Tab-separated table of C-alpha atoms in Angstrom:
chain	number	residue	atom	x	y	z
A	1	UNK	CA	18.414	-1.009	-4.211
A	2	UNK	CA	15.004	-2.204	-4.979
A	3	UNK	CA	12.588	-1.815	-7.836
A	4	UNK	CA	9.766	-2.411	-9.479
A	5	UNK	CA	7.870	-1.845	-12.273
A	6	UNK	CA	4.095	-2.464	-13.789
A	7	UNK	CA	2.824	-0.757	-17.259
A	8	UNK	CA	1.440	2.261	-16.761
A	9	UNK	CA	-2.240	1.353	-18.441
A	10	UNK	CA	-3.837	-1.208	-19.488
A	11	UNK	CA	-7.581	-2.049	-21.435
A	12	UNK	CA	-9.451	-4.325	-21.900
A	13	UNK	CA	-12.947	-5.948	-22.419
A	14	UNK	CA	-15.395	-7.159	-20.371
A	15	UNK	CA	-15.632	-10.621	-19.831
A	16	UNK	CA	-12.251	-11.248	-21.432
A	17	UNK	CA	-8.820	-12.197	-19.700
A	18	UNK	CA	-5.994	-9.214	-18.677
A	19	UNK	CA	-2.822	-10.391	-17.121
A	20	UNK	CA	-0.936	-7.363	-15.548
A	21	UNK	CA	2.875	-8.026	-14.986
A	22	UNK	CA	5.467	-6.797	-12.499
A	23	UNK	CA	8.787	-7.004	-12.610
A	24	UNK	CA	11.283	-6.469	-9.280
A	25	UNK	CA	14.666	-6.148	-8.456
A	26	UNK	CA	15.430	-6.730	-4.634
A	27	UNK	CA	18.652	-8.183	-2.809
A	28	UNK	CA	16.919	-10.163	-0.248
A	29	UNK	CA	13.405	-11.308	-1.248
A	30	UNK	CA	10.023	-12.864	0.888
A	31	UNK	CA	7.073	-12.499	-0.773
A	32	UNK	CA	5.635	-10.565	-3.688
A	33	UNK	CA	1.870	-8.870	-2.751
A	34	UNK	CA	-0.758	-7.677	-5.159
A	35	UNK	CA	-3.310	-5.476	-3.969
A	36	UNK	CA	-5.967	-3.330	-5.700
A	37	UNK	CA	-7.673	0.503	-5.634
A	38	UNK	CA	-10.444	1.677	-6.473
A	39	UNK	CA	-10.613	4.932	-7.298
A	40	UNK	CA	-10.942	7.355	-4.490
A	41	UNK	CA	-10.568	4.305	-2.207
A	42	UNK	CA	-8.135	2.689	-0.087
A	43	UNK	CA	-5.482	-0.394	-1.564
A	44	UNK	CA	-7.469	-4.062	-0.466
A	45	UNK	CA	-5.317	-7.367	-0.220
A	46	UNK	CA	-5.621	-9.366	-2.947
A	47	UNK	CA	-2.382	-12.119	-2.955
A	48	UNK	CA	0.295	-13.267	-1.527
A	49	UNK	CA	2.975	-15.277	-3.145
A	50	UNK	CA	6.477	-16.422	-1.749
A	51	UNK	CA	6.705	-20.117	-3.697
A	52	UNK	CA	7.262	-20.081	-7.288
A	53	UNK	CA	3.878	-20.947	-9.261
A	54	UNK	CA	0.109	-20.120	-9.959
A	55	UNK	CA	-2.145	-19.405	-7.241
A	56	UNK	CA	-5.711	-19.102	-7.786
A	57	UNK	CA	-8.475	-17.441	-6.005
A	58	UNK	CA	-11.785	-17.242	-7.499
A	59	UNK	CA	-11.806	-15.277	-10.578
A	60	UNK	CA	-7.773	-13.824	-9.373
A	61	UNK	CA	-4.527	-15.887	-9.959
A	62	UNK	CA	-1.047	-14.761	-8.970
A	63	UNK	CA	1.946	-16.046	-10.530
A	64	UNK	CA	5.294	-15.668	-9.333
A	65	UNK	CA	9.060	-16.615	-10.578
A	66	UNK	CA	11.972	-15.705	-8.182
A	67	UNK	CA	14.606	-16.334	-10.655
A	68	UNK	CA	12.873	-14.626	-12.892
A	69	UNK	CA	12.169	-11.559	-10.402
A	70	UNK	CA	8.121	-11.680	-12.494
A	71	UNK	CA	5.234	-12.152	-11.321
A	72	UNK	CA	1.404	-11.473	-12.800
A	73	UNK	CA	-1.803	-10.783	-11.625
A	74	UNK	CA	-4.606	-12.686	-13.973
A	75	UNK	CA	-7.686	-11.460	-13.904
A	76	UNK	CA	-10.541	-13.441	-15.538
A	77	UNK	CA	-14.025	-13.106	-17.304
A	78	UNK	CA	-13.477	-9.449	-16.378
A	79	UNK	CA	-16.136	-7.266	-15.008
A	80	UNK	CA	-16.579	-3.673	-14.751
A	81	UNK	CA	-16.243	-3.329	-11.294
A	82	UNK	CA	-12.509	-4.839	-12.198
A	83	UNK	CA	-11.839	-1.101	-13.079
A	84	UNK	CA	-9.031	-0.003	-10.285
A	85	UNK	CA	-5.473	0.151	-9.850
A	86	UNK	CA	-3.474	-2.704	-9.132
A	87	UNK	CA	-0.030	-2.419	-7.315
A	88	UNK	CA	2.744	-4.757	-6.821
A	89	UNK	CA	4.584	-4.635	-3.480
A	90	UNK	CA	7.827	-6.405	-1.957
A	91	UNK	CA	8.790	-6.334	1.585
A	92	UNK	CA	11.946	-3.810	2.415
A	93	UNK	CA	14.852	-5.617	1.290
A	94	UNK	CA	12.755	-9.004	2.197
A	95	UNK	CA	12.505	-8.679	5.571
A	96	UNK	CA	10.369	-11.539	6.853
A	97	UNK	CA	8.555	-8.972	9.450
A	98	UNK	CA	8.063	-6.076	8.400
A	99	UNK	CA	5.287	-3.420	7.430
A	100	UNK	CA	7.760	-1.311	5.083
A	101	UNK	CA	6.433	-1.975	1.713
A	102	UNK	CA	8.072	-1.128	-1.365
A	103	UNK	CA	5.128	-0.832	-4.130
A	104	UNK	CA	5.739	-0.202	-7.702
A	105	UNK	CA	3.777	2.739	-9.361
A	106	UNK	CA	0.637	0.424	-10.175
A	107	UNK	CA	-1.369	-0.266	-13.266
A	108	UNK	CA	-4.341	1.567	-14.168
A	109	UNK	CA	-7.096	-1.552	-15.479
A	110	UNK	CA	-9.842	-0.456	-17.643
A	111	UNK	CA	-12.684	-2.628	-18.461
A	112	UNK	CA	-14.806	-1.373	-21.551
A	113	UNK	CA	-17.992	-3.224	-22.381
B	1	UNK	CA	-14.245	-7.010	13.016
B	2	UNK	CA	-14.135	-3.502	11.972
B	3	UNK	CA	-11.485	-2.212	9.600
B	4	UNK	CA	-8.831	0.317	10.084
B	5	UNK	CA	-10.189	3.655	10.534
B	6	UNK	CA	-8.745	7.444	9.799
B	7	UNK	CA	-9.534	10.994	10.322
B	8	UNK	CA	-10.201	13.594	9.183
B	9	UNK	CA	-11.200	11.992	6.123
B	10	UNK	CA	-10.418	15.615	4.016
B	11	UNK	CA	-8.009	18.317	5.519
B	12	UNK	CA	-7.140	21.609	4.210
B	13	UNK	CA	-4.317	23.894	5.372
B	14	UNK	CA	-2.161	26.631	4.371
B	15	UNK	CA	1.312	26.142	3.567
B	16	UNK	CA	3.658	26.714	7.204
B	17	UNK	CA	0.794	25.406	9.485
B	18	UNK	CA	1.041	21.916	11.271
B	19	UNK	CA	-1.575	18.930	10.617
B	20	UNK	CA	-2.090	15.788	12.866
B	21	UNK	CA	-3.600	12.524	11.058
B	22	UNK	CA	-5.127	10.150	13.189
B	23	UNK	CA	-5.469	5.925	12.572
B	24	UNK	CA	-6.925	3.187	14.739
B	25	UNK	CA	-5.872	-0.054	13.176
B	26	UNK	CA	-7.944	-3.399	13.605
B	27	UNK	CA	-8.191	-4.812	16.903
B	28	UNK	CA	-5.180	-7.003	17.937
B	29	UNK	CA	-3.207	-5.601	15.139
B	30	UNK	CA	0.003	-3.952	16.967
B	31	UNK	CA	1.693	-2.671	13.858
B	32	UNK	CA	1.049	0.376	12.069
B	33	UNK	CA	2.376	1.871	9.077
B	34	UNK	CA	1.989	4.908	7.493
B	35	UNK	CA	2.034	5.552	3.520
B	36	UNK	CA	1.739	8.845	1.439
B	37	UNK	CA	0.333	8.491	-2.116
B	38	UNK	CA	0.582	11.005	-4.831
B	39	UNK	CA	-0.204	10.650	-8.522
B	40	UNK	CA	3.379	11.609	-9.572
B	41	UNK	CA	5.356	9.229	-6.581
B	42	UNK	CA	2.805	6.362	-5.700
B	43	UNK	CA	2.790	4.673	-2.132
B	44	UNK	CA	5.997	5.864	-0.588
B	45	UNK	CA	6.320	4.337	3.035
B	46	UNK	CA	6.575	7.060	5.989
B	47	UNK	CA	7.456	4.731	8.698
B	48	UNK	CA	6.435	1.983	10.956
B	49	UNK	CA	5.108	1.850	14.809
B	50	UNK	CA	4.680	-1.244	16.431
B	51	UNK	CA	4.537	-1.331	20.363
B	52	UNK	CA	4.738	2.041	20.663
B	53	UNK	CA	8.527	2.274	18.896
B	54	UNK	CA	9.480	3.220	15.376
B	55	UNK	CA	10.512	0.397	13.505
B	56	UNK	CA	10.880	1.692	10.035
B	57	UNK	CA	11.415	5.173	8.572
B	58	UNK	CA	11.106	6.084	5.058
B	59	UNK	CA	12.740	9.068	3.489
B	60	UNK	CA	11.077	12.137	4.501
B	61	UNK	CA	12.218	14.830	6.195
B	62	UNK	CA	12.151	15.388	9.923
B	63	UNK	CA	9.026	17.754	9.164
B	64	UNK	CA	6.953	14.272	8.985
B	65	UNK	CA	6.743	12.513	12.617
B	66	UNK	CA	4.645	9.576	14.081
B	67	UNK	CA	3.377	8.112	17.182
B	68	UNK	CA	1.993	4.993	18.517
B	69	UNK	CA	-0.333	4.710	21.761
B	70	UNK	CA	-0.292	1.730	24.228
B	71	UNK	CA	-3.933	1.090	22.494
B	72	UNK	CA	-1.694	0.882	19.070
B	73	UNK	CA	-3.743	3.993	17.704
B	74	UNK	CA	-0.848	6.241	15.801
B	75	UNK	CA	-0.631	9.685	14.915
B	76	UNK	CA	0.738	11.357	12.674
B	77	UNK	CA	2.340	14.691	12.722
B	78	UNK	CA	3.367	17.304	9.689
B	79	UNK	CA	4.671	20.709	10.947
B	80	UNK	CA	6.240	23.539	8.589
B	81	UNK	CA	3.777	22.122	5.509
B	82	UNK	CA	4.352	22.921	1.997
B	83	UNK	CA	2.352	22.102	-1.038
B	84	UNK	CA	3.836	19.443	-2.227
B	85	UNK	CA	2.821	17.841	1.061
B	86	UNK	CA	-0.504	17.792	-0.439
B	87	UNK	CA	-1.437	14.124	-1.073
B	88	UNK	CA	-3.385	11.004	0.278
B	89	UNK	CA	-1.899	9.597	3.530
B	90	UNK	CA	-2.889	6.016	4.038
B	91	UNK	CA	-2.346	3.803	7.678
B	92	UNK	CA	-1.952	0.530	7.588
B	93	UNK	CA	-2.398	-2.306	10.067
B	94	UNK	CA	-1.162	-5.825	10.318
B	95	UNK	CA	-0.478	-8.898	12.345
B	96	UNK	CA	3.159	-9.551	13.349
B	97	UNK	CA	2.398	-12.877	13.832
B	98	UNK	CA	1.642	-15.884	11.674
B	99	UNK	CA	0.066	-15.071	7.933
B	100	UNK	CA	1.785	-13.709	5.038
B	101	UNK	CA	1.575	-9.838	7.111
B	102	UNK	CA	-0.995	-8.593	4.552
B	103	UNK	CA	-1.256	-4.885	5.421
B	104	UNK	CA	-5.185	-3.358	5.327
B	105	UNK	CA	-5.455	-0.165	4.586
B	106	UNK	CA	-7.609	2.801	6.078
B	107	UNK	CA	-9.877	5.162	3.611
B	108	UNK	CA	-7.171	7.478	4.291
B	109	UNK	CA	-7.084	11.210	4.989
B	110	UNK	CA	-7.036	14.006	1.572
B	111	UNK	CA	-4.935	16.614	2.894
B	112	UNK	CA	-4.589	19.562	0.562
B	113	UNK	CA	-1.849	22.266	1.342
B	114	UNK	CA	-2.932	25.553	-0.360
């Protein structure tokens, strides 16, 4: 089958660094996504990693290790707006084409001043 | 370009009566997929239309039913509800071609089953 799984919660402070992890088990595997939700709001795109390795995008990085079946999400010099959900997501037994995502429950990010 | 767009926005029905959710996806985006999200379950895929045929089917019951149009607008259909049906229902709309096949999301319709 597949699976994944995120922590629940997480805290932190403003301006500070918060890496939120997923884990995933999946025969078959293309690509790991990331996206985040605002409360209330619908899930935006945030990354999309299929190599091994960091991949950075402005104040976002995504890190992902196949063998490992890990990847992150690093979020720096955190702002309050950063306050959302953020959900891991694998593609249905790694089909290459396909718009059947298989998203873990998400992590809840709150910034505090 | 304008993003994916749903409606209603809010719904609210008594349990046994039918509901029909409506998505346009972005323009030139032929694939549309539909999500359910509830605090308890998450994101639990529904299924998947792309050129007017099913592609993908989640596990639902046969209460829960889709449709695409040759404009690749979907519907979707839930007859016989029940409460638990109650819940945000997302659409989603990619490229099938080239790109990683991010998926963007509509606001999504509320539907609450009382």
């Amino acid at each position: 089958g597949q699976n994944i799984d995120q922590p629940t919660e997480m805290t932190a402070t403003e301006g500070a660094i918060v890496q939120i992890n997923c884990t995933y088990q999946t025969s078959g595997f293309n690509g790991l996504f990331w996206y985040q939700q605002h409360a209330g709001e619908a899930p935006t795109f945030l990354s999309y990693n299929v190599l091994d390795g960091l991949e950075e995008k402005g104040r976002f990085s995504s890190f992902l290790s196949r063998s490992k079946g890990y990847s992150y999400l690093l979020l720096k010099e955190l702002q309050m707006k950063d306050s959302a959900s953020y959900l891991c997501a694998v593609p249905y037994y790694g089909s290459s084409n396909t718009g059947k995502l298989i998203f873990g429950q998400g992590t809840t990010l709150q910034v505090k001043p | 370009k304008a993003g994916v767009t749903q409606t209603p926005r809010y719904l609210i029905k008594t349990r046994g009566q039918q509901v029909t959710l409506s998505c346009s996806p972005i323009s030139g985006h032929r694939s549309v997929s539909w999500y359910q999200q509830t605090p308890g379950q998450g994101l639990q895929f529904l299924f998947e239309y792309f050129s007017e045929t099913q592609r993908n089917k989640g596990n639902f019951p046969g209460r829960f039913s889709g449709r695409q149009f040759s404009n690749s607008r979907s519907e979707m259909n839930v007859s016989t509800l029940e409460l638990g049906d109650s819940a945000l229902y997302l659409c989603a709309s990619r490229r099938t071609s080239g790109g990683s096949g991010e998926q963007y999301f509509g606001p999504g319709t509320r539907l609450t089953v009382t």
